[in-house]
Coordinates of C-alpha atoms in Angstrom, one line a residue:
M189 CA 12.1 47.9 29.4
E190 CA 11.3 45.0 31.8
L191 CA 10.6 41.5 30.6
P192 CA 7.7 39.6 32.1
V193 CA 8.4 36.7 34.5
P194 CA 7.4 33.4 32.9
D195 CA 4.6 31.6 34.7
Q196 CA 4.2 27.9 35.3
T197 CA 2.0 27.3 32.2
M198 CA 4.9 28.2 30.0
Y199 CA 7.4 25.9 31.7
P200 CA 5.6 22.8 33.0
Q201 CA 7.2 20.9 35.9
G202 CA 9.5 18.1 35.1
Y203 CA 10.7 19.5 31.7
P204 CA 13.9 21.4 31.3
T205 CA 13.3 24.8 29.7
E206 CA 15.0 23.6 26.5
A207 CA 12.3 21.0 25.9
V208 CA 9.3 23.3 26.3
P209 CA 7.6 24.2 23.0
L210 CA 8.0 27.7 21.8
Q211 CA 4.3 28.5 21.7
G212 CA 3.3 31.4 23.8
V213 CA 6.9 32.7 24.2
R214 CA 7.3 36.4 23.2
H215 CA 10.5 37.8 21.9
Y216 CA 11.1 41.4 23.0
G217 CA 13.5 43.6 21.2
F218 CA 13.8 46.2 18.6
P219 CA 14.9 45.6 15.0
G220 CA 18.7 45.9 14.7
Q221 CA 19.3 45.1 18.4
P222 CA 20.2 41.7 19.8
G223 CA 17.1 39.8 21.0
A224 CA 16.5 36.6 22.8
V225 CA 17.6 33.6 20.7
Q226 CA 16.0 30.2 21.3
H227 CA 17.3 27.0 19.8
T228 CA 15.2 24.0 19.1
S229 CA 16.5 20.6 18.5
V230 CA 14.5 17.6 17.2
N231 CA 15.7 14.1 17.5
I232 CA 14.5 11.9 14.6
S233 CA 15.0 8.2 14.9
T234 CA 15.7 6.5 11.6
E235 CA 15.8 3.1 13.0
R236 CA 13.2 0.6 11.7
P237 CA 12.0 -2.4 13.6
V238 CA 14.3 -5.3 13.3
V239 CA 12.5 -8.1 11.5
A240 CA 14.1 -11.5 12.2
E241 CA 12.3 -13.3 9.4
S242 CA 10.9 -12.1 6.2
S243 CA 7.4 -13.3 5.2
P244 CA 6.4 -12.7 1.6
D245 CA 3.3 -10.4 1.2
H246 CA 2.9 -11.1 -2.6
I247 CA 2.0 -7.5 -3.2
I248 CA 3.3 -7.4 -6.8
W249 CA 1.3 -10.6 -7.7
S250 CA -1.8 -9.1 -6.1
L251 CA -1.4 -5.9 -8.0
C252 CA -1.2 -7.8 -11.3
C253 CA -4.2 -9.9 -10.4
F254 CA -6.1 -6.8 -9.5
V255 CA -5.2 -4.8 -12.5
Y256 CA -5.2 -7.4 -15.3
S257 CA -7.7 -10.1 -14.3
N258 CA -9.6 -9.6 -11.0
P259 CA -12.1 -12.5 -11.5
F260 CA -14.9 -12.3 -8.9
C261 CA -13.0 -9.5 -7.1
L262 CA -10.4 -12.0 -6.0
G263 CA -7.6 -9.7 -7.1
L264 CA -9.0 -6.9 -4.9
A265 CA -9.2 -9.3 -1.9
A266 CA -5.7 -10.5 -2.5
L267 CA -4.4 -6.9 -2.7
I268 CA -6.1 -6.0 0.6
Y269 CA -4.6 -9.0 2.3
S270 CA -1.2 -8.2 0.9
I271 CA -1.4 -4.7 2.3
K272 CA -2.5 -6.0 5.7
S273 CA 0.4 -8.4 5.6
R274 CA 2.8 -5.6 4.9
D275 CA 1.3 -3.5 7.7
R276 CA 1.6 -6.4 10.2
K277 CA 5.2 -6.9 9.1
L278 CA 6.0 -3.2 9.8
V279 CA 4.4 -3.4 13.2
G280 CA 6.5 -6.4 14.1
D281 CA 3.7 -9.0 14.2
L282 CA 5.3 -11.8 12.1
D283 CA 2.6 -14.4 12.8
G284 CA -0.1 -12.0 11.6
A285 CA 2.0 -11.1 8.6
R286 CA 2.4 -14.8 7.7
R287 CA -1.3 -15.4 8.0
Y288 CA -2.3 -12.5 5.8
G289 CA 0.4 -13.3 3.3
S290 CA -0.7 -16.9 3.1
T291 CA -4.3 -15.8 2.5
A292 CA -3.2 -13.3 -0.2
R293 CA -1.2 -16.1 -1.9
W294 CA -4.2 -18.5 -2.0
L295 CA -6.4 -15.7 -3.3
N296 CA -3.8 -14.9 -6.0
I297 CA -3.6 -18.6 -7.0
A298 CA -7.4 -18.9 -7.3
A299 CA -7.6 -15.6 -9.3
T300 CA -4.8 -16.8 -11.6
I301 CA -6.3 -20.2 -12.2
I302 CA -9.8 -18.7 -12.9
F303 CA -8.3 -16.2 -15.3
V304 CA -6.1 -18.7 -17.2
T305 CA -9.0 -21.1 -17.5
G306 CA -11.3 -18.4 -18.8
L307 CA -8.6 -17.2 -21.2
L308 CA -8.2 -20.8 -22.6
I309 CA -11.9 -21.3 -22.9
F310 CA -12.1 -18.0 -24.8
I311 CA -9.3 -18.9 -27.2
I312 CA -10.7 -22.3 -27.9
T313 CA -14.2 -20.9 -28.5
V314 CA -12.9 -18.2 -30.8
T315 CA -10.8 -20.7 -32.7
A316 CA -13.7 -23.1 -33.1
V317 CA -16.1 -20.4 -34.2
T318 CA -13.6 -19.1 -36.7
V319 CA -12.9 -22.6 -38.2
Q320 CA -16.7 -23.3 -38.4
A321 CA -17.4 -19.9 -40.1
T322 CA -14.5 -20.3 -42.5
S323 CA -15.7 -23.9 -43.3
Y324 CA -19.2 -22.7 -43.8
Y325 CA -18.2 -19.8 -46.0
Y326 CA -16.0 -21.9 -48.3
N327 CA -18.3 -24.8 -48.5
G328 CA -21.4 -22.7 -49.1
Y329 CA -19.7 -20.5 -51.7
R330 CA -18.4 -23.5 -53.7
S331 CA -21.8 -25.3 -53.7
G332 CA -23.6 -22.2 -55.1
Y333 CA -25.6 -20.9 -52.1

């Protein structure tokens, strides 16, 4: 049995035969007999870009503002800017990461202040209404209404 001669489409110019993908390659041989064995090696780089400085992206704070308070969708905006900051940091754009991180920080500050102010107003209102209702109930009950 004669093997076909490989054409130029199977082995492009400039690449050694070891680097050519295995698509389109036929293996001839019968079961139980030695056939053509091709080895493929893949080099995986585990190196990450070196980041000289670390700029905070405030992602945990943004998640808390988004999940627990989110006034006027500021928590969502802060979360988006935190994710953008993290993406810029991974790409290596430290200036962009700092800008997005700073914006996320200010949005988180605004969301936290609005939430705490609203919570305090709610607590004071509920306390005042409870005191008034209790006072009205006891004063009205004792006077015979």
